[in-house]
PDB file of C-alpha atoms in Angstrom:
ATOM      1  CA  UNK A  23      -8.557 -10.941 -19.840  1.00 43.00           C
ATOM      2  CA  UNK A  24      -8.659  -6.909 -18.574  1.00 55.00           C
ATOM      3  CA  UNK A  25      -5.486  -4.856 -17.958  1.00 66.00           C
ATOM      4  CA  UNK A  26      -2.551  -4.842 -16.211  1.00 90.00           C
ATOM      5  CA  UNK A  27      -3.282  -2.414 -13.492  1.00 94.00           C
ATOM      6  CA  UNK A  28       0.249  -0.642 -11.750  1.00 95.00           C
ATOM      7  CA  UNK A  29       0.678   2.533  -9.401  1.00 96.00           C
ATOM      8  CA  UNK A  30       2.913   4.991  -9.567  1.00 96.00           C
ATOM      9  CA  UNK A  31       4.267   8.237  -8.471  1.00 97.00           C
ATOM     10  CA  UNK A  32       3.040  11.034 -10.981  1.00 97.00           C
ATOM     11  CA  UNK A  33       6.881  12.451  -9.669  1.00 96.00           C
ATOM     12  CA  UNK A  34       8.374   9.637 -12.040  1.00 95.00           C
ATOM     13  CA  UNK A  35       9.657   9.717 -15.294  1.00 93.00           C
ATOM     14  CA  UNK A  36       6.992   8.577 -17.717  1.00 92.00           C
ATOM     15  CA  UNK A  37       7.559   5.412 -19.325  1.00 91.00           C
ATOM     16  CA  UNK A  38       5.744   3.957 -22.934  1.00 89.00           C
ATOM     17  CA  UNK A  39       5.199   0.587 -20.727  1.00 91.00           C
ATOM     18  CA  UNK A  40       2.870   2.320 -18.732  1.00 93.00           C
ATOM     19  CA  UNK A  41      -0.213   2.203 -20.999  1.00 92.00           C
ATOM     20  CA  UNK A  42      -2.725   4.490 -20.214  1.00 94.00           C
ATOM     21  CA  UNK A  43      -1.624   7.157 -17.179  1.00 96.00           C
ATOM     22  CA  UNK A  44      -4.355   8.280 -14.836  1.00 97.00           C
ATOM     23  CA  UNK A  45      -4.353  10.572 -11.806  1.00 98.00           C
ATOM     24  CA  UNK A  46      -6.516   9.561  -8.834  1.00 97.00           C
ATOM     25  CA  UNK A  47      -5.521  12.604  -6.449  1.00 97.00           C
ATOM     26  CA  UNK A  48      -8.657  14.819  -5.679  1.00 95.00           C
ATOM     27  CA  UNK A  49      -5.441  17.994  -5.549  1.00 95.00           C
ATOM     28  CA  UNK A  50      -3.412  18.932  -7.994  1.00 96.00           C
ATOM     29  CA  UNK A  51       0.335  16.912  -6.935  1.00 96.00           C
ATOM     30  CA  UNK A  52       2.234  20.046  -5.489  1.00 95.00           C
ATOM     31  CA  UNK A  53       4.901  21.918  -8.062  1.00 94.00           C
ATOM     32  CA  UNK A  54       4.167  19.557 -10.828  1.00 94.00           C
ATOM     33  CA  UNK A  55       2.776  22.094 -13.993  1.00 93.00           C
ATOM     34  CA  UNK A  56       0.315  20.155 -16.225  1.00 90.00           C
ATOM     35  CA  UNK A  57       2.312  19.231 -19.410  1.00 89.00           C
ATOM     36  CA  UNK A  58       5.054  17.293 -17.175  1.00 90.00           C
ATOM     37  CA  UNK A  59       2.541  14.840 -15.702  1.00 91.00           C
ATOM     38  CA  UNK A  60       1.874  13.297 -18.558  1.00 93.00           C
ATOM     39  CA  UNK A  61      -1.531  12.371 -18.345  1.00 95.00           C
ATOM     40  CA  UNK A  62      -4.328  10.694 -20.208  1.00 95.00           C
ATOM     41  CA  UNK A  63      -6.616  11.816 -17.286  1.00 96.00           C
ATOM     42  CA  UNK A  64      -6.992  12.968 -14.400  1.00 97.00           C
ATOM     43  CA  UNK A  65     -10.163  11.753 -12.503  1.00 96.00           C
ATOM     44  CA  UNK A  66     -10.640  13.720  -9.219  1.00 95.00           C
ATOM     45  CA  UNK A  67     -14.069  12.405  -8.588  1.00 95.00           C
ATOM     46  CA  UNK A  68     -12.374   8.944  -7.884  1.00 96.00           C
ATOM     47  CA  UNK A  69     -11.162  10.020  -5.000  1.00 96.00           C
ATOM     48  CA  UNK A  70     -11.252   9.935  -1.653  1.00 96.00           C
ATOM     49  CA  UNK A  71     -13.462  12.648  -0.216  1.00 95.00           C
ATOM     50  CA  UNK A  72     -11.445  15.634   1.813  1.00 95.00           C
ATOM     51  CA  UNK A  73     -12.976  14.626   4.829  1.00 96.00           C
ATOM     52  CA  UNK A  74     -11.537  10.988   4.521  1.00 97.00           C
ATOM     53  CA  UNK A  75      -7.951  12.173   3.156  1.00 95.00           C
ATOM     54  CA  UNK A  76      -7.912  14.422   5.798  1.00 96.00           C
ATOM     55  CA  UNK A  77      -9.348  11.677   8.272  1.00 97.00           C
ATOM     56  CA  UNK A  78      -6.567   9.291   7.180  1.00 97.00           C
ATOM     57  CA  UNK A  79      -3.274  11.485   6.552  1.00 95.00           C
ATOM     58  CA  UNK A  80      -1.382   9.125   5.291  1.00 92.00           C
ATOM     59  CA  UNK A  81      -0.754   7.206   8.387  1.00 95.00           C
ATOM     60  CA  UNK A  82      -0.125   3.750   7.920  1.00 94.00           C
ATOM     61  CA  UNK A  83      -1.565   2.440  11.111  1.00 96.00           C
ATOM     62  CA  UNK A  84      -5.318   3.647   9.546  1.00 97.00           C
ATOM     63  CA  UNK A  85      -4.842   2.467   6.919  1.00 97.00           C
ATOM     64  CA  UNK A  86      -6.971  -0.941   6.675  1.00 97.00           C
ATOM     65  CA  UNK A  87      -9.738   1.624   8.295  1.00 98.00           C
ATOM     66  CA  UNK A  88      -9.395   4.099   5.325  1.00 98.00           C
ATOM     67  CA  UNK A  89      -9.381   0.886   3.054  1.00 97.00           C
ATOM     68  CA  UNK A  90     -12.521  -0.168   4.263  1.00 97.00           C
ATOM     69  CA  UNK A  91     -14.198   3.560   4.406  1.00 97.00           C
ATOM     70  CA  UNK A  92     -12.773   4.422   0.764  1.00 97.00           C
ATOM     71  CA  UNK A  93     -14.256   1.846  -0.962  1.00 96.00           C
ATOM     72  CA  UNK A  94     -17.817   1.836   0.338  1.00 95.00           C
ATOM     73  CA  UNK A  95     -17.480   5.820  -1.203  1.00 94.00           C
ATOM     74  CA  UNK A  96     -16.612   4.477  -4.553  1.00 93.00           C
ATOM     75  CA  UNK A  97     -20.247   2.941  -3.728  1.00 91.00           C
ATOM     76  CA  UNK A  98     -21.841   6.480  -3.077  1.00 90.00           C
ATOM     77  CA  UNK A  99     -23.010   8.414  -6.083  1.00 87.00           C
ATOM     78  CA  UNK A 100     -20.480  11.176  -5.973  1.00 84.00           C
ATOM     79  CA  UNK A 101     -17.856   8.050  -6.899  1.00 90.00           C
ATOM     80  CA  UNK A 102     -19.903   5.781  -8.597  1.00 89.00           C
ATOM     81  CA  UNK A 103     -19.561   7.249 -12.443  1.00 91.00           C
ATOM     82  CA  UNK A 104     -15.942   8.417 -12.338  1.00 93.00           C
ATOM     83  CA  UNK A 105     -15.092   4.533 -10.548  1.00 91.00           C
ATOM     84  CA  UNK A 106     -17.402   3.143 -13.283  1.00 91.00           C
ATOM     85  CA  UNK A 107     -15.075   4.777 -16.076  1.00 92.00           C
ATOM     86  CA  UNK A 108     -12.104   3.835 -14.514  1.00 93.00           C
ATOM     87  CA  UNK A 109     -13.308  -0.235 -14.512  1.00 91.00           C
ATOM     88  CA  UNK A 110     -14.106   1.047 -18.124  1.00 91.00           C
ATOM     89  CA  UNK A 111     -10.385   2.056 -18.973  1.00 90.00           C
ATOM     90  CA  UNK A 112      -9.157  -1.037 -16.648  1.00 89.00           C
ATOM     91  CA  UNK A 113     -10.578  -3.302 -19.148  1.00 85.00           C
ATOM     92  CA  UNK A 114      -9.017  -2.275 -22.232  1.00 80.00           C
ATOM     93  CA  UNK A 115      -5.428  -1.819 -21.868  1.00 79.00           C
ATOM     94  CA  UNK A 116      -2.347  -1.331 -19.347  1.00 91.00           C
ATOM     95  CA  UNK A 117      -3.386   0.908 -16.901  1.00 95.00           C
ATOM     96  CA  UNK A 118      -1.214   3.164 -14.889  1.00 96.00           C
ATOM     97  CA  UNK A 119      -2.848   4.916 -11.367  1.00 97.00           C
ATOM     98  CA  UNK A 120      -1.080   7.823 -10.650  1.00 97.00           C
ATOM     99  CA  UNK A 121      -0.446   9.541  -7.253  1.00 97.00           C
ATOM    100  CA  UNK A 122       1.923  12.140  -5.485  1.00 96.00           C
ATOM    101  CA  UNK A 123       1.735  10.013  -2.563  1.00 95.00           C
ATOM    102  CA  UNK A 124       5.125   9.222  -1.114  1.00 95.00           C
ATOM    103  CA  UNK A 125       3.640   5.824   0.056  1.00 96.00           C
ATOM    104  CA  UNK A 126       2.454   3.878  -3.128  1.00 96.00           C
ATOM    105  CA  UNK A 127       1.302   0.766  -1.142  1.00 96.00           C
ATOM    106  CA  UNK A 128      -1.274   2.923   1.182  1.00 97.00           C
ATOM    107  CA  UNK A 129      -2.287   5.553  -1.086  1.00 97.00           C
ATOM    108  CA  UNK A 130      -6.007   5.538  -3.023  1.00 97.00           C
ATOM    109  CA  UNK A 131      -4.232   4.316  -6.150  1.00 97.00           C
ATOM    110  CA  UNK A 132      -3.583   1.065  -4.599  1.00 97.00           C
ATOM    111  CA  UNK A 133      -6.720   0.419  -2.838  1.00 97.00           C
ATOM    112  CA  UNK A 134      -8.063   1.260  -6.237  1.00 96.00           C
ATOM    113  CA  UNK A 135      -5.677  -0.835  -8.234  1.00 95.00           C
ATOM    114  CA  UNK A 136      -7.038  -4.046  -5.754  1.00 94.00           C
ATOM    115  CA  UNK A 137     -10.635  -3.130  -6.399  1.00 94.00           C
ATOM    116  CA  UNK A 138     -10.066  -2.988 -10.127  1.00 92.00           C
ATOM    117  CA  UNK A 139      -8.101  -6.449  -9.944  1.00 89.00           C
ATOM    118  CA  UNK A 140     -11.763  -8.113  -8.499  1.00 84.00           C
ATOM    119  CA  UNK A 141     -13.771  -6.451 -10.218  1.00 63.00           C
ATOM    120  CA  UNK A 142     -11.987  -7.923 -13.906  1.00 49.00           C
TER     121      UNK A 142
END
């Protein structure tokens, strides 16, 4: 049986529950200096690409569309080794996707969080 898989702000307090703590923003979260986050690691090239964060800014209504357009880039090679060391860590132990999105539920970490789920 893999991991537990949860999202969270990288704004929240830490927590020892949360197992392994990785950040799936492509940017740096905004006024947060490195030793706060708390990290294990931070994997950028997980991301969405600027031109789809950009495409989708956050608005919920796009958000099945930015679903569907994020995960066939976790396909593409620019994706494909940083999403294959996140099923990696996935497997292991309680994992913990972090985001500064203000919207949990429609931010990469979840779409990613769902993908991880299937792919256990």
């Amino acid at each position: 049986m893999g991991a537990q898989i949860i999202c969270r702000r990288v704004y929240d307090e830490s927590s020892p529950r949360d197992g392994r703590r990785v950040l799936v923003d492509r940017v740096w979260p905004r006024g947060m200096r490195k030793e706060e986050a708390h990290l294990d690691e931070w994997l950028r090239d997980v991301a969405p690409s600027t031109a789809l964060r950009r495409w989708y800014g956050h608005e919920p209504d796009r958000f099945a569309e930015f679903r569907r357009r994020y995960l066939a880039e976790l396909r593409d090679a620019g994706h494909r080794e940083a999403a294959g060391h996140l099923r990696e860590l996935a497997g292991h132990d309680r994992l913990t996707l972090l985001t500064a999105t203000k919207d949990v539920d429609h931010s990469q970490a979840a779409v990613l969080a769902e993908w991880l789920s299937k792919k256990q």
